[in-house]
mmCIF file of C-alpha atoms in Angstrom:
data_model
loop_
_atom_site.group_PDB
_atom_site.id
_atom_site.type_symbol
_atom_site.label_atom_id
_atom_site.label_comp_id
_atom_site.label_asym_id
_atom_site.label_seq_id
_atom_site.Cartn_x
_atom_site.Cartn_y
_atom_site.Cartn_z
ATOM 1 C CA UNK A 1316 -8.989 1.188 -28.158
ATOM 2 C CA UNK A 1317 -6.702 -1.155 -30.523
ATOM 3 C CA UNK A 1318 -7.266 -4.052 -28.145
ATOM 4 C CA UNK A 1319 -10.546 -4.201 -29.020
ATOM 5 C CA UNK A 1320 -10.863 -3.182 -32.370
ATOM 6 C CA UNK A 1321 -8.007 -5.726 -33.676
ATOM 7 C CA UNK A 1322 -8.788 -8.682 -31.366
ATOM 8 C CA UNK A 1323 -12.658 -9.700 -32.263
ATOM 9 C CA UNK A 1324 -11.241 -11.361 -35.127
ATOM 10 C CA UNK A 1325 -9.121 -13.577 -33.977
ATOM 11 C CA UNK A 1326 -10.909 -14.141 -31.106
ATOM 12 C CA UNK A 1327 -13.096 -16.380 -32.903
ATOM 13 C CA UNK A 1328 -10.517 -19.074 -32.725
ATOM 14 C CA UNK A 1329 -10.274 -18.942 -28.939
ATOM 15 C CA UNK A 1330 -10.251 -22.150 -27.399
ATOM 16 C CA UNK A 1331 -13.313 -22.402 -24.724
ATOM 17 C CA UNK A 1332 -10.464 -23.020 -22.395
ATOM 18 C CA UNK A 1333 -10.179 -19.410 -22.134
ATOM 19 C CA UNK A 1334 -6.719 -17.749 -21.945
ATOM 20 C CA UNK A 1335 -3.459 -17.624 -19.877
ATOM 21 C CA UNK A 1336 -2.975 -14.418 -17.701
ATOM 22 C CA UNK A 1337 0.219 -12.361 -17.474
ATOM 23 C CA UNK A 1338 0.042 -9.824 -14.823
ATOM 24 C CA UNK A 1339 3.280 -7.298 -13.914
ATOM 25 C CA UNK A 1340 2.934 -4.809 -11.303
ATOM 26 C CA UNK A 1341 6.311 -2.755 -13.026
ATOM 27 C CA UNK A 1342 8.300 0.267 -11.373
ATOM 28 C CA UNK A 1343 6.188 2.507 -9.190
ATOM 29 C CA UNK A 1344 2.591 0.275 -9.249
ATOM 30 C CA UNK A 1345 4.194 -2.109 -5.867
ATOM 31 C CA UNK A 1346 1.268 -0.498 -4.255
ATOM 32 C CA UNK A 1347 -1.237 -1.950 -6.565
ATOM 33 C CA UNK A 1348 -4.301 -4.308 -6.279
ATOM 34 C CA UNK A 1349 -3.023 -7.963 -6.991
ATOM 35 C CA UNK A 1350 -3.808 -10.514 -9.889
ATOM 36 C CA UNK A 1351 -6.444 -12.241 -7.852
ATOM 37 C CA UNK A 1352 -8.274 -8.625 -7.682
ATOM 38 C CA UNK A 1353 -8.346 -8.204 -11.347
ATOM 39 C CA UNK A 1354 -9.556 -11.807 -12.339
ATOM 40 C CA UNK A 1355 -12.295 -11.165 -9.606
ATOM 41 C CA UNK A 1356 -13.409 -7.632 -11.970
ATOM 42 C CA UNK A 1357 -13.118 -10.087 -14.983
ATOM 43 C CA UNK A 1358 -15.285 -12.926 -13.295
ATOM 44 C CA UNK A 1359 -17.696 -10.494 -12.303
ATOM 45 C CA UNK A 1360 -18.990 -9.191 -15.368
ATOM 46 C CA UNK A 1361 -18.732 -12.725 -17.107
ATOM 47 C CA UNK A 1362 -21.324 -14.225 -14.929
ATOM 48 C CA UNK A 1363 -19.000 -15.245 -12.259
ATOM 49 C CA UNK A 1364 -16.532 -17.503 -14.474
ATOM 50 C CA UNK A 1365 -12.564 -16.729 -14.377
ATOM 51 C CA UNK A 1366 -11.901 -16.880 -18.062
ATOM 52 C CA UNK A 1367 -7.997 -17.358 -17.113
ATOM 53 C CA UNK A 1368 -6.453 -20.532 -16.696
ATOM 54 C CA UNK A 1369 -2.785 -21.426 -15.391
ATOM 55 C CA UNK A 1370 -0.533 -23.503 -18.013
ATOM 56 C CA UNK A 1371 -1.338 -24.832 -21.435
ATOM 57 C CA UNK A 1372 -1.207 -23.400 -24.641
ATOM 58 C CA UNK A 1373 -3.600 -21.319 -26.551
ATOM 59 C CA UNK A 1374 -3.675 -17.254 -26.132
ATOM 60 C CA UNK A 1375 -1.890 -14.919 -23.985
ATOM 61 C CA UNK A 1376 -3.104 -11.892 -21.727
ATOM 62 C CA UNK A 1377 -0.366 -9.654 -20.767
ATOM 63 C CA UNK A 1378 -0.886 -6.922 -18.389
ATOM 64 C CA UNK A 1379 1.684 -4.334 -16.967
ATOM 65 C CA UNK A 1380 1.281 -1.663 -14.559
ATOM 66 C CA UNK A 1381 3.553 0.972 -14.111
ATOM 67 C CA UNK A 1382 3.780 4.717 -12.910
ATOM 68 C CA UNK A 1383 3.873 7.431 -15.341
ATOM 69 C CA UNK A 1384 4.595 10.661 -14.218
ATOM 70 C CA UNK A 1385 1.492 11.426 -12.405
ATOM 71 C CA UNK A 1386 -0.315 8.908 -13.502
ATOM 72 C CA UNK A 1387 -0.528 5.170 -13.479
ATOM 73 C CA UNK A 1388 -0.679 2.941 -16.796
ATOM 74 C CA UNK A 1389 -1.395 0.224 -17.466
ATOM 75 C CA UNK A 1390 -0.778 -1.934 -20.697
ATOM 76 C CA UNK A 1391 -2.756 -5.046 -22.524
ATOM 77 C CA UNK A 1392 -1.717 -7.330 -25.085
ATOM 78 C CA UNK A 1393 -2.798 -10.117 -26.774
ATOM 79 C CA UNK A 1394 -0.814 -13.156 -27.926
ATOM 80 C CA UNK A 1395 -1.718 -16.311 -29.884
ATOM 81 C CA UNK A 1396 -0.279 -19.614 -29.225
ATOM 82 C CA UNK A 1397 2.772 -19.111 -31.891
ATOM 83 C CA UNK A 1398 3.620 -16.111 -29.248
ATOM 84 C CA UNK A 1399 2.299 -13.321 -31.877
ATOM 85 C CA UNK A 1400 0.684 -9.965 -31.044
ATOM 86 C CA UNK A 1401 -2.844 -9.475 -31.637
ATOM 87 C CA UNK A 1402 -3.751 -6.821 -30.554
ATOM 88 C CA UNK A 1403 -2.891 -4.070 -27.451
ATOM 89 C CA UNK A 1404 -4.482 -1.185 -25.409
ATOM 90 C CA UNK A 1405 -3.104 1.494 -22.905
ATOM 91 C CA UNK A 1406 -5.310 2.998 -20.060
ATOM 92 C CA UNK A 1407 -4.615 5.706 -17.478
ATOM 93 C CA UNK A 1408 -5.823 6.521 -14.429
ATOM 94 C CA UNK A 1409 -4.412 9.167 -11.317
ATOM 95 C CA UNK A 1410 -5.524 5.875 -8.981
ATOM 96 C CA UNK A 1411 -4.178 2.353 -9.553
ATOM 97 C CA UNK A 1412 -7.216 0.576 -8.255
ATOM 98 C CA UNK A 1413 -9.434 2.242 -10.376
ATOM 99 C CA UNK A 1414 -7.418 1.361 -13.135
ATOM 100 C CA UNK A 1415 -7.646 -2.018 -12.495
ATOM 101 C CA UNK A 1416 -11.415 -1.999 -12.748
ATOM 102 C CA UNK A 1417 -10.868 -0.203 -16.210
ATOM 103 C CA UNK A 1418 -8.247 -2.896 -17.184
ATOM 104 C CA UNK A 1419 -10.977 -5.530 -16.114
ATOM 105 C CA UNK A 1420 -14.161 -4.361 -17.872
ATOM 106 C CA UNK A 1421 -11.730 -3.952 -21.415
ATOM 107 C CA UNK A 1422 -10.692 -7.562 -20.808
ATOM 108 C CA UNK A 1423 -14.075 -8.860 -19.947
ATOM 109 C CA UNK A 1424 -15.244 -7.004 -23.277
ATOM 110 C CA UNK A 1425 -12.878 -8.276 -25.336
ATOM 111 C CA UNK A 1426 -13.384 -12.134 -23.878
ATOM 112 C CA UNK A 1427 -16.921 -12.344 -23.837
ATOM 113 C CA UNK A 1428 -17.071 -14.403 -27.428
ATOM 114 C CA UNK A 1429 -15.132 -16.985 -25.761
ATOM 115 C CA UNK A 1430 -18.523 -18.460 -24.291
ATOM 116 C CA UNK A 1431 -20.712 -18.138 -26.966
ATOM 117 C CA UNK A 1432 -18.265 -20.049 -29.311
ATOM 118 C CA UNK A 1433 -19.501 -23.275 -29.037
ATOM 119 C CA UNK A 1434 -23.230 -22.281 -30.573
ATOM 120 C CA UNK A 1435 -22.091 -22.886 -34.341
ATOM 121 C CA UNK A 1436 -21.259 -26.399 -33.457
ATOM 122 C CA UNK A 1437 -25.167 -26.890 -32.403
ATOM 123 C CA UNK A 1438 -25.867 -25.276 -35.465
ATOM 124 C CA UNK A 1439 -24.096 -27.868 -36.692
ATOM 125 C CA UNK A 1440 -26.160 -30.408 -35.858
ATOM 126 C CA UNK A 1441 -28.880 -28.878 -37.945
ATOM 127 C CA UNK A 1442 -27.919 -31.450 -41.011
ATOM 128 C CA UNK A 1443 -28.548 -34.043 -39.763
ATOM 129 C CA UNK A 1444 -32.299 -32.854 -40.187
ATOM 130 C CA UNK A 1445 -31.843 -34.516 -43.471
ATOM 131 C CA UNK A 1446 -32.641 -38.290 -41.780
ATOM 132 C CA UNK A 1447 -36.237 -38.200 -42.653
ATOM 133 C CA UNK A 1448 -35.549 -37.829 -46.942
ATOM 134 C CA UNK A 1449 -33.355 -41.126 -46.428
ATOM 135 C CA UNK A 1450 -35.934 -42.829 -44.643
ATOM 136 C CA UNK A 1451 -38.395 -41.485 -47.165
ATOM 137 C CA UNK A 1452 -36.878 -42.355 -50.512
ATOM 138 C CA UNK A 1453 -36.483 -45.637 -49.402
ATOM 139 C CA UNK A 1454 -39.958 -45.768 -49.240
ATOM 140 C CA UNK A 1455 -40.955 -43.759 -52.592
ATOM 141 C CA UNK A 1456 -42.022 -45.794 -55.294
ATOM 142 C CA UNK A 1457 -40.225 -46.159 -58.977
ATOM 143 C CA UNK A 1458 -40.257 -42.783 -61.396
ATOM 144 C CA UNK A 1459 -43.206 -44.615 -63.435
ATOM 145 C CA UNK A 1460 -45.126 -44.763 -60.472
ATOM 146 C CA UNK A 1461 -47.880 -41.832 -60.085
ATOM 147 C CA UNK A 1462 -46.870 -38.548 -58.525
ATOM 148 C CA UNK A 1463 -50.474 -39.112 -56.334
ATOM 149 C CA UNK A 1464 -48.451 -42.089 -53.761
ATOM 150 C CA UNK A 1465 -45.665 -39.561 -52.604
ATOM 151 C CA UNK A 1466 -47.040 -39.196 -49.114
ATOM 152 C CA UNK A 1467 -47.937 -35.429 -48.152
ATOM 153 C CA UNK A 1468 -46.390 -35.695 -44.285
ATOM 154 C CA UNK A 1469 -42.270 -36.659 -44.789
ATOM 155 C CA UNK A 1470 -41.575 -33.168 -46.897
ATOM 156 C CA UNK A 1471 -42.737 -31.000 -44.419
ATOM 157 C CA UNK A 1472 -40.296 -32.462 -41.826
ATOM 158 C CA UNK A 1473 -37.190 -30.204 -43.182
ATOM 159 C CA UNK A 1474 -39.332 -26.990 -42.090
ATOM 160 C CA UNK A 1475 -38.169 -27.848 -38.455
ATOM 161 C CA UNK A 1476 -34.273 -27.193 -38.893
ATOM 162 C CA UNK A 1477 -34.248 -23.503 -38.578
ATOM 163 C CA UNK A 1478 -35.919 -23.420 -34.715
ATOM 164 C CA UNK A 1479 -32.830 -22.952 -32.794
ATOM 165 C CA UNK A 1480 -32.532 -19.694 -31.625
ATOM 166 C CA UNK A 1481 -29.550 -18.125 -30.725
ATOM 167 C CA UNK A 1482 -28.695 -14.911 -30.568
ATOM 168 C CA UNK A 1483 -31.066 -13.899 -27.435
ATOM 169 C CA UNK A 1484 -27.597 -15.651 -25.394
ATOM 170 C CA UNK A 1485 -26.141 -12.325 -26.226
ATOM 171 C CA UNK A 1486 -27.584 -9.389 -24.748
ATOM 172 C CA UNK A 1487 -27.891 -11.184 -21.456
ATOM 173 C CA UNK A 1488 -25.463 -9.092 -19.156
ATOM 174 C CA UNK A 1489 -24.846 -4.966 -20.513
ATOM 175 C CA UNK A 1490 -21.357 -5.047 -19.453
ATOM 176 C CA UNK A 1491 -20.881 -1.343 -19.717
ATOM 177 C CA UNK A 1492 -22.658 -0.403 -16.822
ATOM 178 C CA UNK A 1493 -20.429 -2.334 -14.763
ATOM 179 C CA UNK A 1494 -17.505 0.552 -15.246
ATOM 180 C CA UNK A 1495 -15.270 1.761 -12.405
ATOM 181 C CA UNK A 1496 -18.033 4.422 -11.552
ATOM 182 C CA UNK A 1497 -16.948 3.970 -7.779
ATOM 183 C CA UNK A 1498 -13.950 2.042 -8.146
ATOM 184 C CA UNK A 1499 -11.211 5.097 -7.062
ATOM 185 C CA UNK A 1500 -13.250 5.992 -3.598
ATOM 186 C CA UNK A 1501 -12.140 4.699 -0.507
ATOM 187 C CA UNK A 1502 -12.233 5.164 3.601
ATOM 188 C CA UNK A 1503 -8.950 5.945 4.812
ATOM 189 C CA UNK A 1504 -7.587 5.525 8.642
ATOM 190 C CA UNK A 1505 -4.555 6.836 10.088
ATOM 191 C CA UNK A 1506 -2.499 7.105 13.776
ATOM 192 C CA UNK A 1507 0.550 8.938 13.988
ATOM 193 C CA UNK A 1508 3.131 10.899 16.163
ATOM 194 C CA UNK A 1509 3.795 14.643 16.005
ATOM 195 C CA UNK A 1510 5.972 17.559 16.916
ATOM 196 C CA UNK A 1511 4.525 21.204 16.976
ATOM 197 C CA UNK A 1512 6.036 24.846 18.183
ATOM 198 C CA UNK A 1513 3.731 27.442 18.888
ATOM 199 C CA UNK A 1514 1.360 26.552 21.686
ATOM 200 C CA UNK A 1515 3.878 26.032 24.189
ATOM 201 C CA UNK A 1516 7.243 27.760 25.185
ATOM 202 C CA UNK A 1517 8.825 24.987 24.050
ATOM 203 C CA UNK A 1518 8.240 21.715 21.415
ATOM 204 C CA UNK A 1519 5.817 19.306 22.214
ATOM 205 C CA UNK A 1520 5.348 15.978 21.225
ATOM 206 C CA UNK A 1521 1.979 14.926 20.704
ATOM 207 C CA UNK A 1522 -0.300 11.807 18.548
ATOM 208 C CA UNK A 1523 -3.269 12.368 16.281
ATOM 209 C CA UNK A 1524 -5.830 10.513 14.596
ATOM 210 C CA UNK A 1525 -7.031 10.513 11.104
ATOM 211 C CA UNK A 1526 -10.716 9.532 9.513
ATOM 212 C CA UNK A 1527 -11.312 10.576 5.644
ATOM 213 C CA UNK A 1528 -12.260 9.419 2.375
ATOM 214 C CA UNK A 1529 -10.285 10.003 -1.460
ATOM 215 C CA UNK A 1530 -11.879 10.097 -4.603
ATOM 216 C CA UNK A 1531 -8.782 9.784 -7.379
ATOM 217 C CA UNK A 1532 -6.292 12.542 -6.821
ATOM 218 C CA UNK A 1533 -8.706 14.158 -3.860
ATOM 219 C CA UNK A 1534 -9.090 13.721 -0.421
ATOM 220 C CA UNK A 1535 -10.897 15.331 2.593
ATOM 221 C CA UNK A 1536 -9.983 14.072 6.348
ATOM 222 C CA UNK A 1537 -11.358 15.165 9.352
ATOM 223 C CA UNK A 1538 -8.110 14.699 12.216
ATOM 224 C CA UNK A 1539 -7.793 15.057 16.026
ATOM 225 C CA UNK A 1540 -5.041 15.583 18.119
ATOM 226 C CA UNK A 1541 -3.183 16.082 21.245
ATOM 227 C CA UNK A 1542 -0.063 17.390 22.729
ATOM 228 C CA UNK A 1543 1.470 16.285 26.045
ATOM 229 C CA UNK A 1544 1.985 18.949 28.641
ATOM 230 C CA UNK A 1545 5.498 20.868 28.553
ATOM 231 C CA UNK A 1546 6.828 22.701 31.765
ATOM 232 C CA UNK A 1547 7.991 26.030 31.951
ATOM 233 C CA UNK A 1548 8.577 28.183 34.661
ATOM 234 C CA UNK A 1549 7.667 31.990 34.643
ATOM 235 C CA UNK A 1550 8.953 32.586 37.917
ATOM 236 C CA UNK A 1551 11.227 30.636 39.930
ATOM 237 C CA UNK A 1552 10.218 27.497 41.774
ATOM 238 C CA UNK A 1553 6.744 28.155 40.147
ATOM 239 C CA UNK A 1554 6.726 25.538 37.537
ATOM 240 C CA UNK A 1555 3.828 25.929 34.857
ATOM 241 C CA UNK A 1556 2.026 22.921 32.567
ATOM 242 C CA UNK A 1557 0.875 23.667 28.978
ATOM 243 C CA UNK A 1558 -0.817 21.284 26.817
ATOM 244 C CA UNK A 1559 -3.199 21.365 23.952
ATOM 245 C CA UNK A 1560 -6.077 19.962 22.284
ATOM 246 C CA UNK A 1561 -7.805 20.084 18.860
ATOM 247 C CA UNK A 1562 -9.252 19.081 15.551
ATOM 248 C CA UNK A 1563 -8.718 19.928 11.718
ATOM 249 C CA UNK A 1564 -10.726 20.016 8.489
ATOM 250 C CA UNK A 1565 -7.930 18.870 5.791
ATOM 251 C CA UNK A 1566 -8.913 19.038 2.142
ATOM 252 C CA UNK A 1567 -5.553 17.588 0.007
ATOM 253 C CA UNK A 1568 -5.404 17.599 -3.766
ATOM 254 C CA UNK A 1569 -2.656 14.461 -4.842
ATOM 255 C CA UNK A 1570 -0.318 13.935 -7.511
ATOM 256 C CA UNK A 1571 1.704 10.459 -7.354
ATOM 257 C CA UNK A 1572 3.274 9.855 -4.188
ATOM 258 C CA UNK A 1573 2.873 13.858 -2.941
ATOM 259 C CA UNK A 1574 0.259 15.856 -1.919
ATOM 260 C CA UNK A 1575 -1.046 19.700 -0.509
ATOM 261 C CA UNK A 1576 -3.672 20.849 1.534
ATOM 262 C CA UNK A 1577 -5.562 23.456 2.970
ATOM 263 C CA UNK A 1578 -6.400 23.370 6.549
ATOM 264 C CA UNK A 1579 -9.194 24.978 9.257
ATOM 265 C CA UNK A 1580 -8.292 24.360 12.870
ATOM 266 C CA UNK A 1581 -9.492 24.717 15.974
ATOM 267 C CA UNK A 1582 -8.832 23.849 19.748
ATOM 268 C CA UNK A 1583 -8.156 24.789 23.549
ATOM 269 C CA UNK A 1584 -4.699 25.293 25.162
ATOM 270 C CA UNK A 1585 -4.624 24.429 28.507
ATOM 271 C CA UNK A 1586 -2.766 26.066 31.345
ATOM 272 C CA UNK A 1587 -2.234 24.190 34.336
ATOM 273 C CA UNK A 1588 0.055 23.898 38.101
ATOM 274 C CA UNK A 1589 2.641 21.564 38.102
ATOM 275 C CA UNK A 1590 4.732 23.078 40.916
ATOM 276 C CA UNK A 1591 3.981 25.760 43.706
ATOM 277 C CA UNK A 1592 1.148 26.775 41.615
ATOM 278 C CA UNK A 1593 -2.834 25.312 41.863
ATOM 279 C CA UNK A 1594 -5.582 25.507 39.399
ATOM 280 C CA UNK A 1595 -5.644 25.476 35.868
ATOM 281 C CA UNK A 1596 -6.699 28.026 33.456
ATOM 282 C CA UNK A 1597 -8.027 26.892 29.541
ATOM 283 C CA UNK A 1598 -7.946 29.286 25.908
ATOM 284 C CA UNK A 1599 -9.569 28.437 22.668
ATOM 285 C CA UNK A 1600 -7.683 29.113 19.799
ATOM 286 C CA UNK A 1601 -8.661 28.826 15.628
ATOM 287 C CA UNK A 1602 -6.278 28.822 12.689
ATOM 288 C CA UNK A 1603 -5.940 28.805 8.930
ATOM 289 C CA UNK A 1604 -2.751 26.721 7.461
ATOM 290 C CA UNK A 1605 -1.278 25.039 4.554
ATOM 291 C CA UNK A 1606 0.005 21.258 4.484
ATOM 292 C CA UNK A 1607 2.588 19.752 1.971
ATOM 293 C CA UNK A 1608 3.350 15.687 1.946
ATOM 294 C CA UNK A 1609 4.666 12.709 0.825
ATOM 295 C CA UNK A 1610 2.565 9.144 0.909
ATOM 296 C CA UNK A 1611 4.870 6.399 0.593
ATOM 297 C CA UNK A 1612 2.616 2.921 -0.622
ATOM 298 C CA UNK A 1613 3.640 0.138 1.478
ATOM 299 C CA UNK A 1614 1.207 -1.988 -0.058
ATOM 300 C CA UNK A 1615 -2.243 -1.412 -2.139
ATOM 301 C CA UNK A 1616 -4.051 -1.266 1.404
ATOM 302 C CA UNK A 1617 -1.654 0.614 3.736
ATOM 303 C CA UNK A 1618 0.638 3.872 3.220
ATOM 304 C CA UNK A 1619 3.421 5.815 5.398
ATOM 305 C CA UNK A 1620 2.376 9.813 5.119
ATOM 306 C CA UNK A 1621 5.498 11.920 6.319
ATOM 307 C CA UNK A 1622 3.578 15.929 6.362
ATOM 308 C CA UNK A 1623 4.673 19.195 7.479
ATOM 309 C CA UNK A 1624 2.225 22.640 8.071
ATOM 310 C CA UNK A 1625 2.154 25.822 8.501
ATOM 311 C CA UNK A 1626 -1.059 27.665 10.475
ATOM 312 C CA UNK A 1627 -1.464 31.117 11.481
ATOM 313 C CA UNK A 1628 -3.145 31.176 14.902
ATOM 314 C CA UNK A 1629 -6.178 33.907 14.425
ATOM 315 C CA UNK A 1630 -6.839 34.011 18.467
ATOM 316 C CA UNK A 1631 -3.732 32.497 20.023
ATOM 317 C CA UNK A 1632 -4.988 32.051 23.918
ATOM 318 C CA UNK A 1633 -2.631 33.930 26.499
ATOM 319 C CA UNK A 1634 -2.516 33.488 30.256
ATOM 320 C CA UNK A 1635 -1.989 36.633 32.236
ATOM 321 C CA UNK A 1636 0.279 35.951 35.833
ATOM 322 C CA UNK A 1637 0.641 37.902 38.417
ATOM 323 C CA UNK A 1638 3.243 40.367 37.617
ATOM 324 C CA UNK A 1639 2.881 41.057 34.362
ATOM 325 C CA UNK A 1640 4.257 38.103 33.154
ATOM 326 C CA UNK A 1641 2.101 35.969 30.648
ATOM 327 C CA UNK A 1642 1.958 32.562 28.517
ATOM 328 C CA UNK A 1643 1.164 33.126 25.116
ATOM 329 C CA UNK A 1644 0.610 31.156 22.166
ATOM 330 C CA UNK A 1645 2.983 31.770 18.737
ATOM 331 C CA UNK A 1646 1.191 34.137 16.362
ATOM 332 C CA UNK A 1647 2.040 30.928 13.596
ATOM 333 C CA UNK A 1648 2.502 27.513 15.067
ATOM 334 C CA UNK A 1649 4.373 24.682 13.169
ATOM 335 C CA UNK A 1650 3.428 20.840 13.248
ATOM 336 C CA UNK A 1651 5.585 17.462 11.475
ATOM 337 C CA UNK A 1652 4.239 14.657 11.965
ATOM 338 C CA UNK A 1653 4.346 11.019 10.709
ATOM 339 C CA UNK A 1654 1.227 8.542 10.262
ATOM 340 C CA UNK A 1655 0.468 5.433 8.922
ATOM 341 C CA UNK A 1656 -2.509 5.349 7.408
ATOM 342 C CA UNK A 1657 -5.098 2.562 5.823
ATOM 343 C CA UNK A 1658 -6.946 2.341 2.874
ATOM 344 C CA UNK A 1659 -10.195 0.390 2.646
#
């Protein structure tokens, strides 16, 4: 916490300007939350004021934001007008918009004198209590005169002075309970493309849907999907439809741009005439399987997931023909697919 230990002394000499804002979003941190979003954290726990202005002289804010091996970091400094360091702090954080809001509430700490600054120079005003002593000695008779005509009222004017008071200005707003408590959770939706083997005789090409939520470096997403109908043919001429539809319980645990999961499926395969054969016959099938990924940030708001999985079918559906012949689903089915998914 060097930032703000070794600032508060300095900051005294703050102009009520406020200070200029440097904000870098360095190797790896593309992805996250803008300037505006951090003066809006700052202005928010200083009663709505931006303490930042553009241009001028005075002190310097510097903020960078970079990745760090899981983590993102991000570093403060403090400059005076000559271009000397201050002061400095470095905070982590596995999600960059959360450490944004940590990056804000040190920065709104460490500003908060700036407002209060201009009291001493009402104090200063205080003196010129002294008017009424002019006035009166003008009016007070010669040393030989008789203590008795010094009037009682004038000498008790002074007693005034000392009514300003001050220091209730500054316990008005607790700004540690405005901490990024919520700050790293957020909705997420996703549509996407897919390719799985297993269901069908051959690969089908399907699309899903994502709806979830992540907390930091954890994430749980509920997802549908579907796969268009392949053809295969059993017998000759007899052409046969298979197609498939289902939902997944995905819990993901996150480090920097990848991710794994575990994952509980479930769903019906459906068997259907295409050619020379009528009716349509459906299975249910359920599944345990493991998920591995990659999340590429487009922006702080929106994200390109590229995943593959693994699931072993615990009651793959069959279809039983005339014959003996049968469609069967894979003991283990795989699935890659490709979303694009959005933060909110």
């Amino acid at each position: 916490m060097s930032l703000v230990l070794a600032a508060p002394p300095a900051l005294g000499q703050v102009p009520p300007g406020g200070a200029r804002l440097s904000y870098t979003r360095g190797p790896g941190a593309e992805g996250c939350p803008e300037e505006q979003a951090l003066r809006d954290v700052v202005a928010a726990q200083l009663g709505g004021t931006d303490p930042f202005v553009d241009g001028g002289g005075g002190r310097r804010v510097e903020v960078v934001l970079a990745r760090k091996g899981r983590h993102f970091l991000g570093e403060i400094a403090l400059y005076d007008g000559d271009g000397r360091r201050l002061g400095g702090q470095e905070l982590t954080s596995a999600a960059c918009g959360a450490l944004v809001e940590d990056v804000g509430t040190a920065l709104a700490i460490v500003l908060r004198p700036v407002r209060p600054a201009r009291e001493p120079a009402q104090s200063q005003a205080a003196p010129s209590a002294p008017g009424p002593p002019e006035t009166a000695s003008a009016l007070e008779p010669p040393e030989t005169a008789s203590p008795r005509a010094a009037p009682a009222g004038p000498p008790r004017a002074p007693a005034a002075a000392p009514a300003p008071p001050c220091r209730p200005v500054a316990p008005a707003r607790p700004v540690e309970r405005r901490g990024p408590a919520l700050a790293g959770l957020r909705l997420q939706l996703g549509v996407g493309a897919l390719i799985t083997e297993g269901f069908a005789p051959a690969p089908a090409v399907g699309f899903s849907g994502v709806v979830g939520a992540r907390w930091k470096a954890f994430s749980l997403s509920l997802e549908g999907r579907v796969d268009l109908p392949v053809a295969t043919d059993p017998y000759r001429g007899r052409i046969y439809g298979v197609s498939s539809l289902g939902g997944s319980v995905v819990p993901c645990g996150h480090v920097a741009w990848f991710f794994g999961c575990g994952l509980v499926t479930a769903g019906r395969v459906r068997h259907f005439g295409m050619v020379n054969v009528a009716g349509e016959a459906l299975g249910s099938y359920a599944g345990l399987g493991l998920r591995g990924g990659v999340e590429v940030p487009f922006s702080y708001d929106l994200a390109a997931r590229l995943t593959g999985e693994l699931v072993a079918n615990l009651a793959p559906p069959t279809l039983h023909l005339v014959g003996g012949e049968h469609l069967s689903a894979a003991v283990t089915s795989k699935t890659g697919a490709f979303h694009l998914v959005a933060s909110f």
